[in-house]
Coordinates of C-alpha atoms in Angstrom, one line a residue:
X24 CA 58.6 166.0 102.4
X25 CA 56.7 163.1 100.8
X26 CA 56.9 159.5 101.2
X27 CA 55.5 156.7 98.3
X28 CA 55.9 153.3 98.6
X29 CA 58.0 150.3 96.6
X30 CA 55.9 147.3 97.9
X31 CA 57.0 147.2 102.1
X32 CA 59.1 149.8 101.6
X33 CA 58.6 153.2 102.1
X34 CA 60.7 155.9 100.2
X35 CA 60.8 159.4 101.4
X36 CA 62.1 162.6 99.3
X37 CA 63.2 165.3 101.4
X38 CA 64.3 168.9 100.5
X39 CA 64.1 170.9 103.9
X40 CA 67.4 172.0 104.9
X41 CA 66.6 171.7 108.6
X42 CA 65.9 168.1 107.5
X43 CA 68.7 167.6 105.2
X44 CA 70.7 168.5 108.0
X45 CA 69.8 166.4 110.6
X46 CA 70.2 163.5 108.1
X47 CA 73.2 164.3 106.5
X48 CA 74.8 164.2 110.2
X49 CA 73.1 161.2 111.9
X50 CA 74.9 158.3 112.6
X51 CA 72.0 156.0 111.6
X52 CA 71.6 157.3 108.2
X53 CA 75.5 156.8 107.0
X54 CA 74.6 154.1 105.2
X55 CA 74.0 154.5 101.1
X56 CA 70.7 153.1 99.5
X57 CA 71.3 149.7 97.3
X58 CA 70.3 151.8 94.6
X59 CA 73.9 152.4 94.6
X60 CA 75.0 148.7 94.2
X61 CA 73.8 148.9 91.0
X62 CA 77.2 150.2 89.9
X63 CA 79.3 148.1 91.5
X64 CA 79.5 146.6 87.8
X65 CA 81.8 149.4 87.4
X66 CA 82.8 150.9 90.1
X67 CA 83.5 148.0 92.7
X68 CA 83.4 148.6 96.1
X69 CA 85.0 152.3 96.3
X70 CA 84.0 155.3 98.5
X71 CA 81.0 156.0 96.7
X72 CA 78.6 153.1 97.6
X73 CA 80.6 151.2 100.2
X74 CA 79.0 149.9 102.9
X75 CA 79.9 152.1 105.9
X76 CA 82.2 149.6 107.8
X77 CA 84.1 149.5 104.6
X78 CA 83.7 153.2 104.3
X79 CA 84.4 154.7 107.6
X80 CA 88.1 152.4 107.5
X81 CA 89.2 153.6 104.3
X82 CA 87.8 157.2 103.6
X83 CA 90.0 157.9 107.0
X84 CA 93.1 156.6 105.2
X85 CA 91.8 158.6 102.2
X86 CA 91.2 162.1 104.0
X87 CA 94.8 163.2 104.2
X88 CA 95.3 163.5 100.6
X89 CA 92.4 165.8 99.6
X90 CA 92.9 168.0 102.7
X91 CA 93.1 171.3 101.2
X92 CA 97.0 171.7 102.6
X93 CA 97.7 168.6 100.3
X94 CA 96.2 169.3 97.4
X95 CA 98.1 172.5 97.6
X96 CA 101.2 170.5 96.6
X97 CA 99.1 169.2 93.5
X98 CA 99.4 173.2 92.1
X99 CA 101.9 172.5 89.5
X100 CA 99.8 170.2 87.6
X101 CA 96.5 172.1 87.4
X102 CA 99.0 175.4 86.8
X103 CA 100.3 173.2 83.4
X104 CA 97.2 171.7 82.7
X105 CA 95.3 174.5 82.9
X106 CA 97.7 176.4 80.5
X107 CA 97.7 173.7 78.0
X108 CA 93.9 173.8 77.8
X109 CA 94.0 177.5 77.3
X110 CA 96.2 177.6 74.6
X111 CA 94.1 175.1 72.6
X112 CA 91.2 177.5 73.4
X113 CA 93.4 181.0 72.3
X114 CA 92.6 180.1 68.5
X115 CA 91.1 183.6 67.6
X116 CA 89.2 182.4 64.1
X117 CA 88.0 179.1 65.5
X118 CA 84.1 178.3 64.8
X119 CA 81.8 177.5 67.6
X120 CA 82.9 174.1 69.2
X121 CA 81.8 172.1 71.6
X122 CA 84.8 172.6 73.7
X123 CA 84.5 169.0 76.4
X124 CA 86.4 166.8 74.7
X125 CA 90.0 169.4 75.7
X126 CA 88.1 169.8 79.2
X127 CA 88.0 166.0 79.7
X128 CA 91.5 165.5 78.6
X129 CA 92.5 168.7 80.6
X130 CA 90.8 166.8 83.6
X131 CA 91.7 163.4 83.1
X132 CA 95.4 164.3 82.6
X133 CA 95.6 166.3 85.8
X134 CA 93.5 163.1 87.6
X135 CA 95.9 160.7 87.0
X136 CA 99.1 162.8 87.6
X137 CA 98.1 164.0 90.5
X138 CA 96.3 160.4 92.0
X139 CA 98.6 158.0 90.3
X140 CA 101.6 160.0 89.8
X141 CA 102.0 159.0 86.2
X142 CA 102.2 161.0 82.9
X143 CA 100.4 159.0 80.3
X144 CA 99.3 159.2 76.8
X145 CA 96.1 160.2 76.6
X146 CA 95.3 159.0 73.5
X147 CA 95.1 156.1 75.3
X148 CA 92.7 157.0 77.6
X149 CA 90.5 158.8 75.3
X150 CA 87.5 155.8 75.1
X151 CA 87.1 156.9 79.1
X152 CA 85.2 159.8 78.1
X153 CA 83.2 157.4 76.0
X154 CA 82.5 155.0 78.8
X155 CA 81.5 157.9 81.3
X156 CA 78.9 158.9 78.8
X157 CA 77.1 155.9 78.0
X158 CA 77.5 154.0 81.7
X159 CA 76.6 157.2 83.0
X160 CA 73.0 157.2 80.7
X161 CA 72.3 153.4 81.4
X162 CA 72.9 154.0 85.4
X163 CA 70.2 156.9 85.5
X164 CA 67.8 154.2 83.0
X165 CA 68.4 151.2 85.6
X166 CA 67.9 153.9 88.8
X167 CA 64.5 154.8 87.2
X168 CA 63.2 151.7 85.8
X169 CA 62.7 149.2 88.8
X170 CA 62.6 146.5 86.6
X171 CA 66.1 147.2 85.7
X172 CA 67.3 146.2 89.5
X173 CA 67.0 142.5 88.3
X174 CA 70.1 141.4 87.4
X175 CA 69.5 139.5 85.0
X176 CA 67.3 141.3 83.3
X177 CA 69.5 144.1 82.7
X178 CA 72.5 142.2 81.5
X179 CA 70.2 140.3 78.9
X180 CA 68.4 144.1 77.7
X181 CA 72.2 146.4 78.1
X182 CA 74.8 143.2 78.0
X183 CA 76.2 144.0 74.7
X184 CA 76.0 147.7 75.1
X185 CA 77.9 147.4 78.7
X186 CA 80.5 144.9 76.5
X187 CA 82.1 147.3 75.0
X188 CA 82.3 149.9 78.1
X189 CA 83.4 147.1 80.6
X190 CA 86.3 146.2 77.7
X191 CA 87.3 149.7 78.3
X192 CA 87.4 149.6 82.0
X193 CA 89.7 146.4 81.7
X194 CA 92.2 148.1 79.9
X195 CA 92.4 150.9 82.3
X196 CA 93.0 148.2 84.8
X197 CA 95.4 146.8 82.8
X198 CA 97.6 149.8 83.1
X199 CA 96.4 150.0 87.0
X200 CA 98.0 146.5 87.5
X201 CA 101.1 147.3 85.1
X202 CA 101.9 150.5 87.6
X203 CA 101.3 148.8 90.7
X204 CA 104.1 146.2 89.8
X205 CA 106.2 149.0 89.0
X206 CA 105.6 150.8 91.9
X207 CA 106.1 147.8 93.9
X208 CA 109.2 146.9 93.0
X209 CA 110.8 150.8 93.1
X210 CA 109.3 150.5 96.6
X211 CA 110.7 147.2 97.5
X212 CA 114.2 147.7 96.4
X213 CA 114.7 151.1 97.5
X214 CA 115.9 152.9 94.3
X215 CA 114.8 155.9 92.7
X216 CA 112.1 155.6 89.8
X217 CA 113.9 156.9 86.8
X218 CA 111.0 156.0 84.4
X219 CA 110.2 159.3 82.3
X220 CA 106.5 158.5 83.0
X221 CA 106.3 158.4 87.0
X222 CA 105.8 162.1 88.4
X223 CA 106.9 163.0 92.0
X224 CA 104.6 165.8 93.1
X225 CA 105.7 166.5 97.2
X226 CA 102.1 165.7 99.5
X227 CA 100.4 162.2 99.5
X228 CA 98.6 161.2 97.1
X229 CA 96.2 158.0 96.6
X230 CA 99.3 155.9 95.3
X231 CA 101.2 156.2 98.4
X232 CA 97.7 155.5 100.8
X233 CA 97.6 152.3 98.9
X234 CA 101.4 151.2 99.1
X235 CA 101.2 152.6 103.1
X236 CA 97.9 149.8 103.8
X237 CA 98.2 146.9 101.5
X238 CA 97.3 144.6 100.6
X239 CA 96.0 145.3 96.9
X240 CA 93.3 143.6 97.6
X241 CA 91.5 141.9 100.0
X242 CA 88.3 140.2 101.0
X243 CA 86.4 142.8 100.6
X244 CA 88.2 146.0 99.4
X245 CA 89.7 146.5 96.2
X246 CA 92.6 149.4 96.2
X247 CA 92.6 149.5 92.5
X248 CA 89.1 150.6 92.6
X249 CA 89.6 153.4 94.5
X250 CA 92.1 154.7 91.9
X251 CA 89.8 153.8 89.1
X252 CA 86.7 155.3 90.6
X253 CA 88.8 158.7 91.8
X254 CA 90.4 159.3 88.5
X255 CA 86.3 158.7 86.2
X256 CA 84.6 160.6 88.8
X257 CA 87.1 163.6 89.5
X258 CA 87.6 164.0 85.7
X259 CA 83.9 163.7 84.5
X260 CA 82.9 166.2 87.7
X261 CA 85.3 168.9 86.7
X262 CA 84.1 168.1 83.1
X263 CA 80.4 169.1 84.2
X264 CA 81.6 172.1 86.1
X265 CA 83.8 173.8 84.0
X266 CA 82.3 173.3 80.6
X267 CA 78.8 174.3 81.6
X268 CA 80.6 177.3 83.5
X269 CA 81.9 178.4 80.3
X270 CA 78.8 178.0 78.6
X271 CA 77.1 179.8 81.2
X272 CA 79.8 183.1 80.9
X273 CA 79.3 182.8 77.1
X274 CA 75.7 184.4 77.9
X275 CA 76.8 186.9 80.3
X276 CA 79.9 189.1 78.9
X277 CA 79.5 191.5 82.1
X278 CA 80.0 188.8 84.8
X279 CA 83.5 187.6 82.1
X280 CA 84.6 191.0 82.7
X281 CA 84.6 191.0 86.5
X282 CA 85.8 187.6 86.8
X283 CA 88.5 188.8 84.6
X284 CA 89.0 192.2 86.8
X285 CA 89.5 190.1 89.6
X286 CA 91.9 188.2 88.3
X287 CA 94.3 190.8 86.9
X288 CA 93.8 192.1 90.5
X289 CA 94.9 189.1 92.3
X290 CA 97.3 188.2 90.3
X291 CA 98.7 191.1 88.8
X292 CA 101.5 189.5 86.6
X293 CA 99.0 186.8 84.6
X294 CA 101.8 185.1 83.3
X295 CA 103.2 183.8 87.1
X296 CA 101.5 180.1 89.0
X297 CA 98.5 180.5 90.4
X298 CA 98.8 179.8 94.4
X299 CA 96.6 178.5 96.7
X300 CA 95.9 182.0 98.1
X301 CA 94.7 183.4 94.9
X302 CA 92.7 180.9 94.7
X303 CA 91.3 182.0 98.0
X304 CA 90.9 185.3 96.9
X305 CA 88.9 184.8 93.9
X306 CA 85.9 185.4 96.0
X307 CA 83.3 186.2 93.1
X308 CA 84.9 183.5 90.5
X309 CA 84.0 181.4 93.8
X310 CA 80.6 182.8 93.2
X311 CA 80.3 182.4 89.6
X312 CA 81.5 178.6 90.0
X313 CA 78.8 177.6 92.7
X314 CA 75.9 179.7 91.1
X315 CA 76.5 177.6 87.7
X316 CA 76.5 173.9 89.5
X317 CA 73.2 175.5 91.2
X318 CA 71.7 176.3 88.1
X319 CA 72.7 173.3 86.3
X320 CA 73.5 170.9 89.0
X321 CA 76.4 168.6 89.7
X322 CA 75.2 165.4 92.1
X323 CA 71.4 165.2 91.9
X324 CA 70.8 163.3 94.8
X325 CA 71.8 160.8 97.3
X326 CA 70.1 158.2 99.1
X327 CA 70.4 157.2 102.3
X328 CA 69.2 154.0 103.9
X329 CA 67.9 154.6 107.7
X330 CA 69.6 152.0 109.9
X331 CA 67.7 153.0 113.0
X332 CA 64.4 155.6 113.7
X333 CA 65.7 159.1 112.6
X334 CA 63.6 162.0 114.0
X335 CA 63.2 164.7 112.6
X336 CA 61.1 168.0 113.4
X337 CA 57.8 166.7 112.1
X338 CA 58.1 163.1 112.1
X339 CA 59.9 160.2 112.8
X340 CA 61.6 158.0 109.6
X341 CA 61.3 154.3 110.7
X342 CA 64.2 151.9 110.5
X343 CA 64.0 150.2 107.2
X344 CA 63.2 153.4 105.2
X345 CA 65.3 154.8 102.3
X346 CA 65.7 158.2 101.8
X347 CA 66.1 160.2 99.0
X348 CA 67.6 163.5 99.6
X349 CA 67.5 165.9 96.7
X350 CA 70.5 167.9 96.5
X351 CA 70.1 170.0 92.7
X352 CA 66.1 170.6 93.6
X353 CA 67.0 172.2 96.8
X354 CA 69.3 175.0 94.9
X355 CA 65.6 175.5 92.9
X356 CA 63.5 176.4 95.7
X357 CA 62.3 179.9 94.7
X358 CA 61.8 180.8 98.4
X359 CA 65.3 180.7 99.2
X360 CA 66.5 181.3 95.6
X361 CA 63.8 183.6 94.3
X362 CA 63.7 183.6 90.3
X363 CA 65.7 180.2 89.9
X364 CA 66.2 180.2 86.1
X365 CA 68.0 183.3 86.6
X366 CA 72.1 183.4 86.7
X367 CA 72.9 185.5 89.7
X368 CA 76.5 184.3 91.2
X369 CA 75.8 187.2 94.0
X370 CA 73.1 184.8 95.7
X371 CA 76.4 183.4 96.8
X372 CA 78.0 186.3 98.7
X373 CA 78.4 186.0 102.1
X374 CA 76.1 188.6 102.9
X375 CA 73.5 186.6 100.9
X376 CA 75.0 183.6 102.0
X377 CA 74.1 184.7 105.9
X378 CA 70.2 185.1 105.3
X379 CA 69.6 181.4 104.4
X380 CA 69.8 178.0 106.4
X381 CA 73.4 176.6 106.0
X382 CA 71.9 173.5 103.8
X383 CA 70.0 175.5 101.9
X384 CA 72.2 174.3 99.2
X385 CA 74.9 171.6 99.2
X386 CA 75.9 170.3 96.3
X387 CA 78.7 168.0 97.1
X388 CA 76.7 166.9 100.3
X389 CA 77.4 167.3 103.8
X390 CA 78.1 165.7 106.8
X391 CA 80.7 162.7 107.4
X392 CA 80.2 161.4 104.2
X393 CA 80.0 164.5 101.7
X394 CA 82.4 163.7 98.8
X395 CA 85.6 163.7 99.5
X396 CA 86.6 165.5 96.0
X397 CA 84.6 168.6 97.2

């Protein structure tokens, strides 16, 4: 652990897992740094950076839908998505591609079906890729350059760059709106939606939470930011995962080979759905998954802001302090990850697994307020 200072303010980085863990579960550090108000510009209030009155409220009415026996019901749409995505990538003479831009339709597509409960176009959506690539780069600038934290500093230096990605996000709310009112009236008058865009999956999903504890919005919550912010984040996260997975495989033929022995084992008949238990019993595609997000990292870190002393093993954080807890280095410590650089999904067996601290590595977070998506 270290600690550096930001005028009265002290900052401290911690990687310890005994550490991390004590922090990730404390009550007094369950609220985020302001760091993360700095993209309120375009994410509003949602889960990410709420602060934790508003978070505690609604990421309970949030939890049902990505409990594991929900998202179970959401099957059907990765099955077709998935198999859409493969067939774009069977082309056997195809040159070397960079293959994100079917991942992030893939992704997005399955996002909004599955949170919304709308087929769209995606053509329509397609600048959304665009947006989470730029906003994406001038969030990290502002994070790192303190001078970017004044307001309007940064709208004078990025305003006409952020024009452009902001028009974007408007139009996505546009359609937000548009499907709310739909929703609202289907719901109102009691008949069935007949619309050859709306998609019934059975389970909840985030539509129904919102219809279930309206308002829309309110003094301080915004419902269509919640739907906004799950459908950018869940789509640009699988984006990260899966196409640096792939990359990652493209290196080492051997570990494509028992991947694929273990699915032809699980599955047997490759043509049939995939369940929810084979997905459970994909044990070492499990392995392969997690060993790539350690190696090239999904969240980097969070920040926490201490509301109260916090004590840990070797000192006490005052109130007042913020905390930065680094979440990818952690995965690079060589003494519980000996040669780090190194691809080696079997760190991740549970006989490895048992030898290190439980937050040795925990890449979505932990704790109360891990992400929800994890």
């Amino acid at each position: 652990m270290f600690c550096f200072w930001i005028g009265p303010i002290p900052i401290f980085v911690v990687v310890d897992p005994a550490d991390i863990q004590i922090l990730l579960n404390s009550s007094s550090m369950l609220e985020k740094d302001h760091v993360y108000s700095l993209i309120k510009i375009f994410l509003g209030n949602s889960l990410l950076q709420a602060p934790v009155h508003m978070w505690k409220k609604y990421r309970k009415l949030m939890n049902p839908v990505m409990h594991p026996s929900n998202v179970e019901h959401f099957l059907p749409v990765f099955n077709e998505a998935s198999r859409k995505l493969t067939e774009r990538f069977l082309v056997s003479s195809s040159p070397p591609a960079d293959p994100t831009d079917e991942i992030f339709e893939m992704a997005l597509d399955a996002s909004i079906r599955t949170n919304l409960s709308r087929k769209v176009i995606i053509d329509d959506f397609k600048d959304v890729k665009s947006i989470t690539d730029s906003v994406g780069r001038i969030v990290v600038l502002r994070v790192f350059k303190v001078w970017l934290h004044i307001e309007w500093l940064f709208k004078f230096l990025y305003w006409k760059e952020l024009e452009g990605s902001i028009k974007i996000l408007d139009r996505c709310m546009h359609f937000v709106n548009q499907m709310c009112k739909e929703e609202e009236t289907v719901r109102k008058e009691g008949i069935p939606d007949t619309s050859p865009s709306t998609e019934r999956l059975s389970g909840i999903n985030l539509l129904d939470v919102m219809f279930e504890n309206l308002p829309v919005v309110s003094g301080d919550h915004d419902w269509r930011d919640e739907l906004i912010s799950m459908t950018i984040i869940a789509s640009d996260t699988v984006v990260s995962a899966l196409a640096l997975t792939l990359f990652t495989l493209g290196h080492h033929p051997e570990v494509q080979e028992k991947i694929f022995t273990e699915i032809q084992e699980v599955m047997g008949d490759l043509e049939r759905d995939v369940t929810y238990a084979d997905t459970n019993a994909m044990t070492y595609l499990d392995q392969v998954i997690i060993e790539n997000i350690r190696l090239h990292g999904s969240i980097v870190m969070t920040m926490r802001h201490a509301a109260s002393d916090t004590k840990l093993a070797s000192c006490t954080l005052p109130a007042g302090s913020r905390v930065g807890l680094m979440l990818h280095a952690m995965g690079w410590n060589k003494e519980r990850f000996p040669n780090p650089e190194q691809f080696q999904p079997e760190r991740f067996s549970p006989e490895q697994k048992r030898l290190r601290h439980n937050y040795s590595f925990v890449p979505f977070s932990a704790g109360p307020r891990n992400c929800i998506g994890e």
